[in-house]
XYZ file of C-alpha atoms in Angstrom:
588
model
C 26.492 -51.192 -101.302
C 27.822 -47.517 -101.577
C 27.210 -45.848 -104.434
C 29.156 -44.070 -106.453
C 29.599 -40.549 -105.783
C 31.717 -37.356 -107.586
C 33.298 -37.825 -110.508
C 34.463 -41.096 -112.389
C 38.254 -41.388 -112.197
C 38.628 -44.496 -114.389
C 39.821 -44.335 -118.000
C 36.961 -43.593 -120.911
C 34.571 -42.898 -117.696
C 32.071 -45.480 -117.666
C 28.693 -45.527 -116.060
C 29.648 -47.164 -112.285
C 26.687 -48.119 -110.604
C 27.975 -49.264 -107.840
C 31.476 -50.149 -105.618
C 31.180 -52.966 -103.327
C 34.032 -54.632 -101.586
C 33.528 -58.612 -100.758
C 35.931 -60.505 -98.209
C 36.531 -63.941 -99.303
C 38.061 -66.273 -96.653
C 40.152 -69.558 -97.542
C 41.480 -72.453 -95.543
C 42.964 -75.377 -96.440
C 46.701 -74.658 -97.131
C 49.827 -75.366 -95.184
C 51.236 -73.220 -92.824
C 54.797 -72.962 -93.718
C 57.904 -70.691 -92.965
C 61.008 -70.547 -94.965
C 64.323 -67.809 -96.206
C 63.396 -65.814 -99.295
C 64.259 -67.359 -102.698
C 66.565 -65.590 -104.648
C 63.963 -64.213 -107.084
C 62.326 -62.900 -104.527
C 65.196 -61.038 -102.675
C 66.118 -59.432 -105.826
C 62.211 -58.095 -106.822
C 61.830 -57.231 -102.770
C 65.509 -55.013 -103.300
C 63.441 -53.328 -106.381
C 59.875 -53.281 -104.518
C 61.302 -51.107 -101.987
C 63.316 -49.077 -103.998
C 61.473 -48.441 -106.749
C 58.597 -46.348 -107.738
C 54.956 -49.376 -107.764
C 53.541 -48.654 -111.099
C 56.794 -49.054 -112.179
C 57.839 -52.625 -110.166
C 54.632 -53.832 -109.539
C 52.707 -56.161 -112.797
C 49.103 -56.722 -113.540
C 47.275 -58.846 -116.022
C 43.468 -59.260 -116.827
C 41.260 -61.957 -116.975
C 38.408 -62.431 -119.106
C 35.003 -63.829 -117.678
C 33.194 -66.097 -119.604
C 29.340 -65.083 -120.198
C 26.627 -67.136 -117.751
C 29.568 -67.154 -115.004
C 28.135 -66.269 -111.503
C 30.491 -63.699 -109.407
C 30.470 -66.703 -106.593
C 32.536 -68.936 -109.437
C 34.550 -66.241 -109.771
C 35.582 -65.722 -105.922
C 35.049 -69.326 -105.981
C 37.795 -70.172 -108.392
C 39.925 -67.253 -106.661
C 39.961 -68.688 -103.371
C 40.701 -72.459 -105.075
C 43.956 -70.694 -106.430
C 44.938 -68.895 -102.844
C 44.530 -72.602 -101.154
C 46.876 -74.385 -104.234
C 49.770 -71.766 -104.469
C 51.734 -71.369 -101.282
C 52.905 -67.955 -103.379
C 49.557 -66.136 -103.072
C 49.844 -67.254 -99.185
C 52.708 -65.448 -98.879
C 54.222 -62.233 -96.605
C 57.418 -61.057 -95.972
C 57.733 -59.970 -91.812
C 60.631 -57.707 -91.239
C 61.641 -55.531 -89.440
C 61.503 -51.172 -89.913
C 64.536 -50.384 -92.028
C 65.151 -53.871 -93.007
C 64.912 -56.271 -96.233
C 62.945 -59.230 -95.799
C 65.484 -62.394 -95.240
C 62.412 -64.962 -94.387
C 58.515 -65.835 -96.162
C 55.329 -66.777 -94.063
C 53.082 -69.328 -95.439
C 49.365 -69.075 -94.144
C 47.047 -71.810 -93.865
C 44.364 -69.367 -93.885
C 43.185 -66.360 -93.784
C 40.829 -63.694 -96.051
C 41.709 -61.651 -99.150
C 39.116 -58.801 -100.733
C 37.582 -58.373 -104.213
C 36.519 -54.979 -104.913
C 33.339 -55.227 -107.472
C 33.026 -52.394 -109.673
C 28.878 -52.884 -111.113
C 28.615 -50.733 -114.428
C 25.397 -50.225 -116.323
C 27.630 -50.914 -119.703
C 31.219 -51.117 -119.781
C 33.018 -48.769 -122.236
C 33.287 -49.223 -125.830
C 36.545 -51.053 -125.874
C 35.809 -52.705 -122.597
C 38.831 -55.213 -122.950
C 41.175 -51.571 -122.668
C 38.975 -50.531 -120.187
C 39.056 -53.475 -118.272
C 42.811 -53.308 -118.773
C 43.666 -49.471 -117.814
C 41.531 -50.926 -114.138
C 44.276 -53.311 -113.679
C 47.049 -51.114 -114.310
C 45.953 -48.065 -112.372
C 45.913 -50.667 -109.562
C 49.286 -51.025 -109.765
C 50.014 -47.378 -107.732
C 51.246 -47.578 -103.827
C 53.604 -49.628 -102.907
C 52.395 -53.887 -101.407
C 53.118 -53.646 -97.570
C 55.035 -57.137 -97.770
C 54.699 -57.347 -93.856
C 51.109 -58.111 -94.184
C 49.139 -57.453 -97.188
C 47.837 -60.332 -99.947
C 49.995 -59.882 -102.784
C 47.315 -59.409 -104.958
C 44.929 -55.969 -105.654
C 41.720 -57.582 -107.357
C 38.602 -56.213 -109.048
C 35.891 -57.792 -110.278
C 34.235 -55.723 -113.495
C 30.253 -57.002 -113.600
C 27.765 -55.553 -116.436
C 24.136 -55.650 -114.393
C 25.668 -58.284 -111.576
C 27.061 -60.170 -115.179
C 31.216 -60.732 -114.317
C 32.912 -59.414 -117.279
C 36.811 -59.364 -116.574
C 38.879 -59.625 -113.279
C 41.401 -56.650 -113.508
C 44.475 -58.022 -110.620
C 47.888 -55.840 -109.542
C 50.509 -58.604 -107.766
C 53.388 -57.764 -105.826
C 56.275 -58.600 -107.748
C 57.323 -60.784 -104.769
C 55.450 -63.689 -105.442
C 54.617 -63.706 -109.472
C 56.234 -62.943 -112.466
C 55.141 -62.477 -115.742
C 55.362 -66.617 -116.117
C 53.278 -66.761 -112.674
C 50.330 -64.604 -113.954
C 50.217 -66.842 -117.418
C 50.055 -69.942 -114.934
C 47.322 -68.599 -113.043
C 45.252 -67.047 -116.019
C 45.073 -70.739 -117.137
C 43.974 -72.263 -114.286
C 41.061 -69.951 -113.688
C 40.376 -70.362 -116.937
C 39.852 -74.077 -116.402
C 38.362 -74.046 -112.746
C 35.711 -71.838 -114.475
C 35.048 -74.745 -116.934
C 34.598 -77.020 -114.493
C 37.948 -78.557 -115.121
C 39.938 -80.652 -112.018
C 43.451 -79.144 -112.041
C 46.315 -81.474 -112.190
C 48.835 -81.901 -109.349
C 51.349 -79.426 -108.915
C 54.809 -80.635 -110.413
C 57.113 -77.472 -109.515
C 58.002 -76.437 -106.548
C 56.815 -73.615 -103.981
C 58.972 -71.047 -103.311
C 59.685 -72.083 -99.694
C 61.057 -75.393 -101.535
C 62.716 -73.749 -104.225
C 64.569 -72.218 -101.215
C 65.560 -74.745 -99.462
C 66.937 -75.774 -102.891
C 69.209 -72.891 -103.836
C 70.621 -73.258 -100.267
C 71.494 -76.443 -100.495
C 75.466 -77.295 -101.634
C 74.902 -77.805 -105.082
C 72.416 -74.171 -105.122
C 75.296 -72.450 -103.799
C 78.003 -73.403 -105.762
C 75.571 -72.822 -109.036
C 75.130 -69.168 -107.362
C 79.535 -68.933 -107.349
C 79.307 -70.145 -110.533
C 76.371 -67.737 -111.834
C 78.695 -64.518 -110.180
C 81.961 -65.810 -111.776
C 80.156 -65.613 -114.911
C 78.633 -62.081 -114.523
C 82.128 -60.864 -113.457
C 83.824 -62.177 -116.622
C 81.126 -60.484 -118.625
C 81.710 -57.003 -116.727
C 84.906 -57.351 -116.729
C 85.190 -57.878 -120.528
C 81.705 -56.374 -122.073
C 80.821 -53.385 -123.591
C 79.506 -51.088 -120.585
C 77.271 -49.367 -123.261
C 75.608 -51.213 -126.103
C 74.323 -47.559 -127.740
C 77.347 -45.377 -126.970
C 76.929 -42.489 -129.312
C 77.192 -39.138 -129.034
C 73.377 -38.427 -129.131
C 73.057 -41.259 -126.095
C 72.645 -41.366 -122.309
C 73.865 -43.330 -119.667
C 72.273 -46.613 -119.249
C 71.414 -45.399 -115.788
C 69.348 -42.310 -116.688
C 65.088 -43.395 -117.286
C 63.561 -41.981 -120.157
C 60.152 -42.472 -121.305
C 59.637 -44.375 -124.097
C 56.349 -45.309 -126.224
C 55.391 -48.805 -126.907
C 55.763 -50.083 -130.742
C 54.186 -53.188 -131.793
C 55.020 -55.168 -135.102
C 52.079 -58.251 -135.746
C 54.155 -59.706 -138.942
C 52.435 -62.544 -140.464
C 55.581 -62.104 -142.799
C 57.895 -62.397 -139.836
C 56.753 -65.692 -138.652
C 56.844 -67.345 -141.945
C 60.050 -66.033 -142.406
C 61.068 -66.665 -138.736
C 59.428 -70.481 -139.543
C 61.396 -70.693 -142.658
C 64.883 -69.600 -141.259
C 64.650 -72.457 -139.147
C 63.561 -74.910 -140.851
C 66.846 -74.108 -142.866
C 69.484 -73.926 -140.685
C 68.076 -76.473 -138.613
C 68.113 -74.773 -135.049
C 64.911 -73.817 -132.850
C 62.879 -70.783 -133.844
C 63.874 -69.330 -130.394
C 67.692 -69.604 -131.219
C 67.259 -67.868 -134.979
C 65.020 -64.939 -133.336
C 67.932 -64.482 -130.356
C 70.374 -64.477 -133.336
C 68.195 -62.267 -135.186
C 68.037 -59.943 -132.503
C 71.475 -60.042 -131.454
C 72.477 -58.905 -135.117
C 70.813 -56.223 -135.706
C 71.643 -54.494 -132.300
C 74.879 -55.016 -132.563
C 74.910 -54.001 -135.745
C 72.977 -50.932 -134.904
C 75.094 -50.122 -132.403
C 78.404 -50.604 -133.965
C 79.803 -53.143 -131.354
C 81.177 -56.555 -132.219
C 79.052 -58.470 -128.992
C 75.813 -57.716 -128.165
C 75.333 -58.062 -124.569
C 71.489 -57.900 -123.509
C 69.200 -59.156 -120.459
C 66.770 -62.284 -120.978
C 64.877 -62.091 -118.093
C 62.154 -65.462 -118.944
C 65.551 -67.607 -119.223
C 65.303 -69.048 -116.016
C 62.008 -71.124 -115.875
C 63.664 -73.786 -118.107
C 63.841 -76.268 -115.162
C 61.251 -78.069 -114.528
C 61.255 -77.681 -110.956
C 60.217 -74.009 -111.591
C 58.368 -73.854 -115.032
C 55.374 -73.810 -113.428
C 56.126 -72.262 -110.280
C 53.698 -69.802 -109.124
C 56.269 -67.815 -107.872
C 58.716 -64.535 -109.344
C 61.639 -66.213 -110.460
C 62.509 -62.818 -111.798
C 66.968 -62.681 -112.279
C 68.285 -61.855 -115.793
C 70.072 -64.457 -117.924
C 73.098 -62.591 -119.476
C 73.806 -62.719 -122.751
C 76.930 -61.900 -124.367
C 77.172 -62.978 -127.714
C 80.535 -62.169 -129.717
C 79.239 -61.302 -133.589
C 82.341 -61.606 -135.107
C 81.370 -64.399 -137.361
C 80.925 -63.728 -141.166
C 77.736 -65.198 -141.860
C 74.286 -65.706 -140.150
C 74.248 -69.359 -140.075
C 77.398 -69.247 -138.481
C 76.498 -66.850 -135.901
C 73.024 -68.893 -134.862
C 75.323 -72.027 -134.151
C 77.225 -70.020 -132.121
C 73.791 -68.962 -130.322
C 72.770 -71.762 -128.981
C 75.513 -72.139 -126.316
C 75.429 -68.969 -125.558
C 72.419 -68.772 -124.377
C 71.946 -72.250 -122.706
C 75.325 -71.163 -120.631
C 73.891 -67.453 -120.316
C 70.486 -69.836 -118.938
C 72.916 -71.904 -116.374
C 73.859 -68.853 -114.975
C 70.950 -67.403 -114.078
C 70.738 -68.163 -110.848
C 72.653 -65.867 -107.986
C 72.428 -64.140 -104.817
C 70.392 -61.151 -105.748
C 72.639 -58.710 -103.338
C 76.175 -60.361 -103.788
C 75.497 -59.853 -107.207
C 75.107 -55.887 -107.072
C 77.931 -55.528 -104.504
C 80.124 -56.946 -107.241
C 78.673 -55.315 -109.834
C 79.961 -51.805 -107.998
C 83.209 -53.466 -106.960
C 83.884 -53.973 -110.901
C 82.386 -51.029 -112.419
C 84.421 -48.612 -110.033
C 87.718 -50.949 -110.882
C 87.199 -50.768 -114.968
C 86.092 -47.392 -114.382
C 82.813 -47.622 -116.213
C 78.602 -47.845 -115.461
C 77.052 -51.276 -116.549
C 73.385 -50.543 -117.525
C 71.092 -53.251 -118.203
C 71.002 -51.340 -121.190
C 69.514 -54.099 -123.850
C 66.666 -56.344 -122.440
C 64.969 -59.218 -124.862
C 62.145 -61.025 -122.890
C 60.631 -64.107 -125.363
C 57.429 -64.975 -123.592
C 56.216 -66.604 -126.492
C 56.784 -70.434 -125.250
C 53.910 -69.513 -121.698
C 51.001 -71.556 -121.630
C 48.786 -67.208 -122.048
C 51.305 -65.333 -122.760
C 50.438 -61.485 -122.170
C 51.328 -58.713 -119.819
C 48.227 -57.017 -120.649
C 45.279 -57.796 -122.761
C 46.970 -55.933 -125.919
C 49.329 -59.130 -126.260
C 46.361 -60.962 -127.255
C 44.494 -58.572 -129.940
C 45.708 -58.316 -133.329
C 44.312 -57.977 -136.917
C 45.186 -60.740 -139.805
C 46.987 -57.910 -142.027
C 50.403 -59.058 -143.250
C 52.484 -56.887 -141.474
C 51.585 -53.701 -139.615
C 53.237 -51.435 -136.744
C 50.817 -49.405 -134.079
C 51.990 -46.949 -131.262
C 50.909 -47.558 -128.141
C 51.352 -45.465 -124.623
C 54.766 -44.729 -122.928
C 56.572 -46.009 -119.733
C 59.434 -44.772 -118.261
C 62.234 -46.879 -119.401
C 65.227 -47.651 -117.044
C 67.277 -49.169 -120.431
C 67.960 -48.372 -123.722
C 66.127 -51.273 -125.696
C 63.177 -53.752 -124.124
C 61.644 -55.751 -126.147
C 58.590 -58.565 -125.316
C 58.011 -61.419 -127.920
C 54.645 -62.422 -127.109
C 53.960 -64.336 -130.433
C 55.788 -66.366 -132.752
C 52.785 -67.788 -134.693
C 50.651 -67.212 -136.505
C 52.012 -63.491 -136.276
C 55.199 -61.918 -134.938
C 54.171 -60.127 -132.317
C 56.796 -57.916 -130.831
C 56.421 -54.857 -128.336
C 59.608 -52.766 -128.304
C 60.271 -49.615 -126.381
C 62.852 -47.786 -127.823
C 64.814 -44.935 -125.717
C 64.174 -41.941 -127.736
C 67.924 -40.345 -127.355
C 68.685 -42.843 -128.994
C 65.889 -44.293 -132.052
C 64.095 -41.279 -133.604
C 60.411 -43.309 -133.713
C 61.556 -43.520 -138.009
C 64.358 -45.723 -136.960
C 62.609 -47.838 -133.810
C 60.269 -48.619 -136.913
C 62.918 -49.369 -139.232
C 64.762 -51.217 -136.669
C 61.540 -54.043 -136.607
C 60.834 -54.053 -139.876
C 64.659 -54.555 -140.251
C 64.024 -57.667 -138.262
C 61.611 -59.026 -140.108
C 63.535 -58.240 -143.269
C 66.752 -59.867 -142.074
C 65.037 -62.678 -141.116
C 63.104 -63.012 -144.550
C 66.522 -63.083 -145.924
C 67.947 -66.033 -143.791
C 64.663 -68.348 -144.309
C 66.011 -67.342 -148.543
C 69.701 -68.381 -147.786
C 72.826 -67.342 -145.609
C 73.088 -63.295 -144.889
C 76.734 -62.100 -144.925
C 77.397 -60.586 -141.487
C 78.708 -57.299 -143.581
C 75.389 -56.738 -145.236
C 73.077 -56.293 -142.756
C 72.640 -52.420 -143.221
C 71.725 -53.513 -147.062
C 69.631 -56.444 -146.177
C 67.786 -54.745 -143.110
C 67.974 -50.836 -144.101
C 69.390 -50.427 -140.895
C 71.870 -48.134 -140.524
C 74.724 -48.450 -137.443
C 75.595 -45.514 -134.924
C 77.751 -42.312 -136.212
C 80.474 -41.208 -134.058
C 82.845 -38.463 -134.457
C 86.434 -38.973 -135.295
C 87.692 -38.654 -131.701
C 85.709 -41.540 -130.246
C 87.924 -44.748 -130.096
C 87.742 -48.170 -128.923
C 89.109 -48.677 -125.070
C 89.025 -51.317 -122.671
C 86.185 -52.834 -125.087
C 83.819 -50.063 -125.499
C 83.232 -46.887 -127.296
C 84.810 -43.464 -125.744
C 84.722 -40.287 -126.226
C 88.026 -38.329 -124.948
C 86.337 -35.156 -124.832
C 83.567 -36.453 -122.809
C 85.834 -38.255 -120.478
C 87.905 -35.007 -120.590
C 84.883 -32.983 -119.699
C 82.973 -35.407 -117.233
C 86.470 -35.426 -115.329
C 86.778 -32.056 -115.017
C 83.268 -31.382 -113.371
C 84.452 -34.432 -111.121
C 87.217 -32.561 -109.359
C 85.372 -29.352 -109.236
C 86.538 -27.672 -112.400
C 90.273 -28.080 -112.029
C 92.172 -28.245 -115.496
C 92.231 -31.166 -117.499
C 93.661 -32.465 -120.009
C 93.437 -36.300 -121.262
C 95.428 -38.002 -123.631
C 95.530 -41.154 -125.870
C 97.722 -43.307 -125.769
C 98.167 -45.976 -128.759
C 101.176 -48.589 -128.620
C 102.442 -50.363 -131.333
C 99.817 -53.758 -131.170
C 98.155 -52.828 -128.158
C 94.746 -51.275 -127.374
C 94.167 -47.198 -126.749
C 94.767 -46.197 -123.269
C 93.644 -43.023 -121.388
C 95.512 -40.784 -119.467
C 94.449 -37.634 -117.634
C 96.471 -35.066 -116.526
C 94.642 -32.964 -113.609
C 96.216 -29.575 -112.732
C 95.441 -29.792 -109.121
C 97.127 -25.952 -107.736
C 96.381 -26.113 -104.085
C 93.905 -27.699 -103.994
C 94.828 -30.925 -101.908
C 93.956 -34.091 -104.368
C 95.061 -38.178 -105.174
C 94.708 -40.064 -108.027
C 92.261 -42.651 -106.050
C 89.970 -39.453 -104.905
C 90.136 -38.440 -108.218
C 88.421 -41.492 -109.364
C 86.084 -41.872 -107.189
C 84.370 -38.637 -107.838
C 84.708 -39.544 -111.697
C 83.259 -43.105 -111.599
C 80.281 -41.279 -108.857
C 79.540 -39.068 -111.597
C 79.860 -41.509 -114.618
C 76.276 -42.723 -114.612
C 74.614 -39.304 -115.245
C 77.559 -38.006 -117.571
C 76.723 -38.865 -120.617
C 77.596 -41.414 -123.454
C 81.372 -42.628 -123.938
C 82.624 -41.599 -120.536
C 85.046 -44.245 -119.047
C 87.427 -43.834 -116.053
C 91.490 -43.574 -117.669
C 94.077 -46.254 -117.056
C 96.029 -43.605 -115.119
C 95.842 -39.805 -113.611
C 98.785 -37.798 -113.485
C 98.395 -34.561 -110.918
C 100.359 -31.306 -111.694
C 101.005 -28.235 -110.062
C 99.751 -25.893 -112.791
C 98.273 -26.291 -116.049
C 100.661 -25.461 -119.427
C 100.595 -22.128 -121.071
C 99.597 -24.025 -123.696
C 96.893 -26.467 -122.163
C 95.696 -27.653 -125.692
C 99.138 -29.405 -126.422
C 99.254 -32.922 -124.581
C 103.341 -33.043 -124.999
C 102.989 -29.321 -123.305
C 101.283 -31.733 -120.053
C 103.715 -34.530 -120.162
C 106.821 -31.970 -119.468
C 105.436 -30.790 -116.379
C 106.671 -31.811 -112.849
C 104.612 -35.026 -111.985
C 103.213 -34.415 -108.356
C 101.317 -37.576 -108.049
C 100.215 -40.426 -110.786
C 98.817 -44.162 -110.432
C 95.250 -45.970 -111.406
C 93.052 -44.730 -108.779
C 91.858 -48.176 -108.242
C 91.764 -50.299 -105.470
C 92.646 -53.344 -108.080
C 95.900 -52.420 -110.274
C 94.901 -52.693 -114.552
């Protein structure tokens, strides 16, 4: 044992006795190789790209009293030998992505055991801040087990086990899976055979004919949406680009109101609570936003297979929702739900790195930055559902709304269901350029109110803002519909300018008779040597960090020299036309 020396750097500060660091061995698995899944190519493109506390999860797992630390490692290595996942590394070579998974038969993982004299006095946080703070430095996927573990023991006495897994081999679903089954090996309980497949399966599976032509089919149905959606859900002058992180503090509404109501609404209209809280949800940010489609990521969608509900595994690749509000009433609108999201579910399902290359192919043709800018994760339907051990505290008052800490935020909107009964319990993070914390709070208790409202009757689509007290985005005058989403001329104008180095420009609408707005800019280019395709390029390069309501024009007209009078747009359109088209590689 080595004891503890300088000072404490864990949360709260406890009294650590002692740090002692136990290598468990296990044997008994298959030794198996295999390509990547596609869940796990697209969290490997994020794990070594992004920053670890951010990519990498953790969970916590309560002890029960009288348990002996050797259960614990015990029931640890019984989980290593069933899951292939926990088995798992990723060779590869330097400056390469993983394309293949090892499978070990055996092989040793450690256990760090952290021996207090008393844990804190809110040892369940304590126990939890352990497990995130584990999260930091990046999972060598070459050769290190995917899982950071510490054991927390009061006198010897196993109190929690805080773990950090790479996001390579478990999701949020995976952890839930896993928290059970330790759970019952600690009971003495003889798990049940696996049903779901391992991911070296699961690949073999999305490579075979029919996986592939479900991955076309899952990109054809991405590119209609990003072809057709609203680039921005909040575009507002007060916004930011979907691709700019803020940090953002966690709010959490426990409504014992909202699942009565939530109960109730279904009951009447006859659909699954699931659907009416999707509708719900879909509503009021739309609504909120001022857009007639809500378009937002549903990242749990795709465990609804059986072969991978119970798949210890990341099966981590949004479901895409785009859900066209135009209806008149509520009812109407959850009806329309339900196929929505069982074809947004079907789809769900792609080549992880096709999918980004066509995401930039499209984006730089419409001219625009898609931002997963609206994510709604229902976890409520997993066997423990939590992503830390907040998700499972709560008091029995009827409705009440806490602040918690804040994450950096790479979207506008993310929101976790983790109950549905007998409390809503919903964790939002709301960017704060765009919800003051009065209106993130309004915005849930909006929720709940709207769907008090349905369980009562059918809710007009048009009074929302008086059934929820929600309120939708101001713009100015000049912003306009184009192309599907919100604009803003002047920031177009502006975000154009600083593209091409501060050349004049001017941009112009253009509204036919019937048809929708189009943009034109007019760049006075001197002599400085220029094209209407270079000229997009450095515009759509610069979109992301421009700011809100910036999207590419139809068409750019160069010029010699700007007008005397460069506020006039007819003053533009007389001048002597050096060069004009789209700018694109695909006409529109």
């Amino acid at each position: 044992m080595t004891p503890a020396v300088g000072k404490d750097t864990m949360h709260q500060n406890p009294p650590l006795l002692t740090t002692t660091t136990v290598t468990v061995a296990y044997a008994g698995g298959d030794e198996r190789r295999g390509p990547v899944t596609m869940g796990q190519a697209n969290m490997i493109r994020c794990i070594l790209r992004d920053d670890p506390t951010h990519i990498n999860i953790h969970d916590v797992w309560p002890v029960p009293e009288g348990t002996t630390s050797a259960a614990v490692t015990d029931a640890l290595r019984a989980l290593t030998v069933r899951h292939e996942g926990l088995r798992t590394t990723f060779p590869h070579p330097p400056g390469a992505a993983p394309v293949g998974q090892v499978v070990t038969a055996e092989g040793t993982f450690t256990v760090t055991v952290l021996d207090h004299a008393e844990l804190p006095g809110d040892p369940a946080e304590y126990a939890e801040s352990v497990a995130r703070a584990a999260r930091a430095g990046r999972f060598d996927l070459d050769r290190e087990f995917p899982v950071r573990i510490t054991l927390l023991t009061v006198a010897g006495q196993p109190a929690y086990v805080a773990l950090a897994f790479s996001h390579a081999v478990a999701d949020g679903s995976a952890m839930a899976i896993l928290r059970e089954e330790f759970a019952e090996l600690l009971a003495g309980k003889e798990l049940p055979e696996l049903t779901s497949l391992p991911p070296v399966d699961l690949a073999a599976v999305e490579a075979s004919p029919a996986g592939l032509r479900k991955s076309e089919a899952s990109l054809r149905y991405w590119e209609r949406i990003l072809r057709t959606g609203p680039q921005e859900m909040f575009a507002e002058p007060r916004g930011r680009r979907p691709g700019t992180d803020e940090e953002a503090p966690q709010l959490t509404l426990r409504s014992r109101r909202g699942a009565r109501a939530l109960a109730g609404a279904a009951r009447r209209t006859g659909h699954p609570e699931a659907t009416v809280l999707m509708a719900a949800w879909c509503a009021l940010v739309a609504h909120r936003a001022g857009q007639d489609s809500c378009v937002t990521a549903v990242p749990s969608a795709n465990r609804f297979h059986a072969r991978v509900a119970r798949s210890v595994t990341t099966t981590s690749q949004d479901a895409l929702l785009h859900l066209d509000v135009g209806v008149e009433t509520f009812d109407a609108l959850v009806a329309r739900t339900w196929g929505a999201v069982l074809n947004a579910y079907r789809h769900s399902q792609f080549d992880s790195v096709r999918l980004w290359e066509m995401i930039d192919r499209v984006t730089a043709e419409r001219g625009s930055h898609f931002g997963r800018d609206v994510v709604f994760n229902d976890v409520s339907a997993l066997p423990a559902p939590l992503l830390g051990t907040d998700a499972q505290n709560g008091g029995d008052a009827e409705q009440e709304l806490t602040w918690g800490p804040p994450q950096a935020l790479p979207t506008r909107l993310l929101a976790f269901t983790y109950r549905t009964a007998p409390q809503l319990h919903i964790s939002l993070w709301a960017a704060p350029s765009v919800f003051t914390a009065e209106e993130a709070e309004g915005f849930l208790s909006g929720l709940v109110l709207l769907l008090e409202a349905a369980a009562a009757g059918d809710v007009p689509m048009e009074a929302l803002a008086e059934v929820t007290g929600v309120r939708p985005a101001e713009r100015g005058p000049d912003w306009l519909r184009v192309d599907g989403c919100w604009v803003s001329p002047d920031a177009v104008s502006e975000a154009l300018g600083r593209a091409v180095g501060g050349l004049p420009v001017r941009v112009q609408v253009t509204e036919a008779s019937g048809a929708e707005p189009h943009l034109t800019a007019y760049i006075a280019c001197g002599e400085t040597p220029l094209t209407p395709t270079e000229a997009h390029r450095a515009l759509t390069a610069l979109i992301p960090a421009a700011g809100s309501g910036v999207l590419a024009p139809h068409r750019y007209v160069l010029v010699e020299n700007p007008p005397a009078e460069p506020d006039r747009s007819d003053a533009w359109r007389r001048l002597n036309t050096i060069d004009e088209g789209t700018g694109r590689s695909r006409q529109v």
